[in-house]
mmCIF file of C-alpha atoms and ligand atoms in Angstrom:
data_model
loop_
_atom_site.group_PDB
_atom_site.id
_atom_site.type_symbol
_atom_site.label_atom_id
_atom_site.label_comp_id
_atom_site.label_asym_id
_atom_site.label_seq_id
_atom_site.Cartn_x
_atom_site.Cartn_y
_atom_site.Cartn_z
ATOM 1 C CA MET A 12 -161.893 72.872 172.829
ATOM 2 C CA ALA A 13 -159.852 70.508 174.974
ATOM 3 C CA SER A 14 -161.189 67.898 177.371
ATOM 4 C CA ILE A 15 -159.409 66.693 180.482
ATOM 5 C CA LEU A 16 -160.389 63.945 182.912
ATOM 6 C CA PHE A 17 -158.819 63.607 186.371
ATOM 7 C CA VAL A 18 -158.927 60.084 187.824
ATOM 8 C CA CYS A 19 -158.280 58.668 191.305
ATOM 9 C CA LEU A 20 -159.581 55.618 193.165
ATOM 10 C CA GLY A 21 -162.789 56.796 194.844
ATOM 11 C CA ASN A 22 -163.462 60.110 193.019
ATOM 12 C CA ILE A 23 -164.207 61.736 196.369
ATOM 13 C CA CYS A 24 -160.812 63.062 197.589
ATOM 14 C CA ARG A 25 -158.058 63.791 195.066
ATOM 15 C CA SER A 26 -159.641 63.966 191.610
ATOM 16 C CA PRO A 27 -162.618 66.168 192.623
ATOM 17 C CA LEU A 28 -160.093 68.545 194.191
ATOM 18 C CA ALA A 29 -158.017 68.564 190.991
ATOM 19 C CA GLU A 30 -161.170 69.111 188.926
ATOM 20 C CA GLY A 31 -162.297 72.010 191.129
ATOM 21 C CA VAL A 32 -158.864 73.675 191.314
ATOM 22 C CA PHE A 33 -158.277 73.318 187.575
ATOM 23 C CA ARG A 34 -161.730 74.716 186.747
ATOM 24 C CA HIS A 35 -161.156 77.643 189.115
ATOM 25 C CA LEU A 36 -157.790 78.480 187.519
ATOM 26 C CA ALA A 37 -159.241 78.092 184.005
ATOM 27 C CA ARG A 38 -162.097 80.443 184.926
ATOM 28 C CA GLU A 39 -159.616 83.018 186.259
ATOM 29 C CA ARG A 40 -157.821 82.949 182.913
ATOM 30 C CA GLY A 41 -161.007 83.125 180.853
ATOM 31 C CA LEU A 42 -160.483 79.623 179.457
ATOM 32 C CA GLU A 43 -163.290 77.703 181.147
ATOM 33 C CA SER A 44 -165.640 77.815 178.136
ATOM 34 C CA ARG A 45 -162.944 76.262 175.935
ATOM 35 C CA LEU A 46 -162.373 73.316 178.255
ATOM 36 C CA HIS A 47 -164.373 70.273 179.234
ATOM 37 C CA ILE A 48 -163.202 69.288 182.719
ATOM 38 C CA ASP A 49 -164.365 66.197 184.597
ATOM 39 C CA SER A 50 -163.227 63.649 187.177
ATOM 40 C CA ALA A 51 -163.913 59.974 187.850
ATOM 41 C CA GLY A 52 -162.808 57.075 190.025
ATOM 42 C CA THR A 53 -161.532 53.646 189.067
ATOM 43 C CA GLY A 54 -163.694 52.210 191.894
ATOM 44 C CA ALA A 55 -167.488 52.327 192.234
ATOM 45 C CA TRP A 56 -167.939 52.527 196.034
ATOM 46 C CA HIS A 57 -168.842 56.208 196.142
ATOM 47 C CA VAL A 58 -170.761 56.648 192.866
ATOM 48 C CA GLY A 59 -173.254 59.531 193.168
ATOM 49 C CA ASN A 60 -171.661 60.931 196.329
ATOM 50 C CA PRO A 61 -170.338 64.457 196.822
ATOM 51 C CA PRO A 62 -166.625 64.891 197.565
ATOM 52 C CA ASP A 63 -165.264 63.880 200.968
ATOM 53 C CA PRO A 64 -165.956 66.750 203.417
ATOM 54 C CA ARG A 65 -162.214 67.105 204.037
ATOM 55 C CA SER A 66 -161.661 67.836 200.323
ATOM 56 C CA THR A 67 -164.607 70.233 200.291
ATOM 57 C CA GLU A 68 -163.144 72.005 203.343
ATOM 58 C CA VAL A 69 -159.615 72.335 202.024
ATOM 59 C CA ALA A 70 -160.981 73.670 198.733
ATOM 60 C CA ALA A 71 -163.208 76.161 200.566
ATOM 61 C CA ARG A 72 -160.221 77.386 202.588
ATOM 62 C CA HIS A 73 -158.647 78.257 199.237
ATOM 63 C CA GLY A 74 -161.783 79.923 197.861
ATOM 64 C CA ILE A 75 -163.000 77.038 195.705
ATOM 65 C CA ARG A 76 -166.358 75.288 195.804
ATOM 66 C CA LEU A 77 -166.444 71.607 194.812
ATOM 67 C CA GLU A 78 -169.654 70.609 193.047
ATOM 68 C CA SER A 79 -168.930 67.236 191.462
ATOM 69 C CA ARG A 80 -170.642 63.916 192.139
ATOM 70 C CA ALA A 81 -168.592 60.726 192.010
ATOM 71 C CA ARG A 82 -168.764 58.534 188.943
ATOM 72 C CA GLN A 83 -166.798 55.510 187.852
ATOM 73 C CA VAL A 84 -164.475 55.788 184.872
ATOM 74 C CA ARG A 85 -165.665 53.824 181.812
ATOM 75 C CA SER A 86 -163.842 52.482 178.788
ATOM 76 C CA GLY A 87 -165.646 55.003 176.537
ATOM 77 C CA ASP A 88 -163.812 57.811 178.335
ATOM 78 C CA ALA A 89 -160.774 56.835 176.247
ATOM 79 C CA THR A 90 -162.402 58.361 173.167
ATOM 80 C CA ARG A 91 -164.287 61.202 174.880
ATOM 81 C CA PHE A 92 -161.247 62.938 176.404
ATOM 82 C CA ASP A 93 -158.048 64.436 174.979
ATOM 83 C CA LEU A 94 -156.106 63.899 178.183
ATOM 84 C CA ILE A 95 -156.725 61.546 181.113
ATOM 85 C CA LEU A 96 -154.601 62.168 184.208
ATOM 86 C CA ALA A 97 -154.155 59.497 186.867
ATOM 87 C CA MET A 98 -153.465 60.705 190.390
ATOM 88 C CA ASP A 99 -151.207 57.750 191.234
ATOM 89 C CA ARG A 100 -149.478 54.838 189.573
ATOM 90 C CA ALA A 101 -152.098 52.298 190.711
ATOM 91 C CA ASN A 102 -154.791 54.410 189.024
ATOM 92 C CA LEU A 103 -152.604 54.619 185.905
ATOM 93 C CA SER A 104 -152.210 50.850 185.802
ATOM 94 C CA ASP A 105 -155.969 50.295 186.232
ATOM 95 C CA LEU A 106 -156.710 52.793 183.447
ATOM 96 C CA THR A 107 -154.174 51.174 181.131
ATOM 97 C CA ASP A 108 -155.984 47.849 181.591
ATOM 98 C CA LEU A 109 -159.436 49.417 181.132
ATOM 99 C CA PHE A 110 -158.452 51.281 177.954
ATOM 100 C CA ASP A 111 -156.492 48.395 176.459
ATOM 101 C CA GLY A 112 -156.962 48.627 172.686
ATOM 102 C CA ARG A 113 -159.449 51.509 172.921
ATOM 103 C CA ALA A 114 -157.161 54.514 172.762
ATOM 104 C CA GLU A 115 -155.613 55.487 169.440
ATOM 105 C CA ASP A 116 -152.604 57.061 171.132
ATOM 106 C CA PRO A 117 -152.449 55.613 174.654
ATOM 107 C CA ALA A 118 -149.147 57.322 175.455
ATOM 108 C CA GLY A 119 -150.585 60.732 174.547
ATOM 109 C CA LEU A 120 -153.969 60.199 176.178
ATOM 110 C CA LEU A 121 -153.040 58.715 179.519
ATOM 111 C CA ARG A 122 -150.500 60.319 181.858
ATOM 112 C CA LEU A 123 -149.688 60.687 185.518
ATOM 113 C CA PHE A 124 -151.089 63.964 186.857
ATOM 114 C CA ARG A 125 -147.754 64.857 188.482
ATOM 115 C CA ASP A 126 -145.949 64.586 185.160
ATOM 116 C CA TYR A 127 -147.006 68.259 185.084
ATOM 117 C CA ASP A 128 -145.679 69.038 188.590
ATOM 118 C CA PRO A 129 -142.762 71.455 188.119
ATOM 119 C CA GLU A 130 -141.188 70.240 191.373
ATOM 120 C CA VAL A 131 -140.744 66.579 190.428
ATOM 121 C CA THR A 132 -138.807 64.643 187.880
ATOM 122 C CA GLY A 133 -139.837 61.086 187.121
ATOM 123 C CA ALA A 134 -142.986 59.314 188.211
ATOM 124 C CA ALA A 135 -144.702 60.719 191.298
ATOM 125 C CA ASP A 136 -148.030 60.013 192.980
ATOM 126 C CA VAL A 137 -150.550 62.267 194.652
ATOM 127 C CA PRO A 138 -150.743 60.327 197.952
ATOM 128 C CA ASP A 139 -154.151 58.998 198.931
ATOM 129 C CA PRO A 140 -155.270 61.120 201.916
ATOM 130 C CA TYR A 141 -158.439 59.078 202.652
ATOM 131 C CA TYR A 142 -157.199 57.214 205.722
ATOM 132 C CA GLY A 143 -155.130 60.057 207.160
ATOM 133 C CA GLY A 144 -155.880 63.311 208.970
ATOM 134 C CA PRO A 145 -156.758 66.765 207.648
ATOM 135 C CA ASP A 146 -153.084 67.712 207.207
ATOM 136 C CA GLY A 147 -152.886 65.224 204.360
ATOM 137 C CA PHE A 148 -155.533 67.182 202.497
ATOM 138 C CA GLU A 149 -153.512 70.401 202.757
ATOM 139 C CA VAL A 150 -150.449 68.566 201.422
ATOM 140 C CA VAL A 151 -152.524 67.174 198.563
ATOM 141 C CA HIS A 152 -154.022 70.600 197.863
ATOM 142 C CA ALA A 153 -150.581 72.200 197.573
ATOM 143 C CA MET A 154 -149.346 69.672 195.016
ATOM 144 C CA VAL A 155 -152.670 69.747 193.153
ATOM 145 C CA GLU A 156 -152.644 73.536 192.877
ATOM 146 C CA ARG A 157 -149.020 73.755 191.760
ATOM 147 C CA THR A 158 -149.531 70.970 189.222
ATOM 148 C CA CYS A 159 -152.812 72.416 187.896
ATOM 149 C CA ARG A 160 -151.117 75.777 187.283
ATOM 150 C CA SER A 161 -148.423 74.222 185.154
ATOM 151 C CA LEU A 162 -150.931 71.922 183.406
ATOM 152 C CA LEU A 163 -153.071 74.949 182.556
ATOM 153 C CA ASP A 164 -150.045 76.792 181.125
ATOM 154 C CA GLU A 165 -149.450 73.860 178.803
ATOM 155 C CA VAL A 166 -153.133 73.494 177.858
ATOM 156 C CA ALA A 167 -153.364 77.251 177.165
ATOM 157 C CA ARG A 168 -150.341 77.005 174.862
ATOM 158 C CA SER A 169 -151.890 74.128 172.928
ATOM 159 C CA LEU A 170 -155.209 76.010 172.623
ATOM 160 C CA ASP A 171 -153.278 79.000 171.223
ATOM 161 C CA GLN A 172 -151.483 76.790 168.730
ATOM 162 C CA ALA A 173 -154.803 75.240 167.710
ATOM 163 C CA GLY A 174 -155.930 78.652 166.517
ATOM 164 C CA GLY A 175 -156.763 81.162 169.237
HETATM 165 P P1 LIG B 217 -159.604 59.163 196.371
HETATM 166 O O1 LIG B 217 -159.533 58.610 197.881
HETATM 167 O O2 LIG B 217 -159.180 58.031 195.487
HETATM 168 O O3 LIG B 217 -158.621 60.290 196.374
HETATM 169 O O4 LIG B 217 -161.027 59.594 196.146
HETATM 170 C C1 LIG B 217 -160.203 57.450 198.303
HETATM 171 C C2 LIG B 217 -161.533 57.495 198.573
HETATM 172 C C3 LIG B 217 -162.190 56.362 199.016
HETATM 173 C C4 LIG B 217 -161.481 55.184 199.187
HETATM 174 C C5 LIG B 217 -160.130 55.145 198.900
HETATM 175 C C6 LIG B 217 -159.491 56.289 198.461
HETATM 176 N N1 LIG B 217 -162.139 54.023 199.667
HETATM 177 O O5 LIG B 217 -161.466 53.003 199.853
HETATM 178 O O6 LIG B 217 -163.359 54.053 199.845
#
């Protein structure tokens, strides 16, 4: 079992899309039952809300249904997840503050999502599409899908090493 939490600011645009895409890919590979997948936001404005309709629409165009409801990240998430992936560097900084002293291995637990993007080297953000047009959601979807594929390859390898 491995548990992964995707985190953005509002938990209505980027991280629900990452959660939905990653779950879809894990299901395709028969790994969904061995993974706990969730998403959360550093902010509380949208708690309880479904994803932004523009995220729901871009996911649907790619055959994926988003079913999450927004929640705010909490300090206890540091011990409940194996890997917490921040969508941008502001989210990463907020999480570092929130988890201060709570995570046994902060460097292993908390990473930038796009550290797993095969097309980037160095720190890269998933840009916040909230205030832009629908094109921004397609751009975000493309980087989320590419990154989730490579993340899943790595997670699958570590599940194999952990004993089938
Ligand atoms: P997200 O996008 O962090 O990708 O969910 C945002 C959603 C809402 C707001 C900002 C970003 N907001 O300011 O309400």
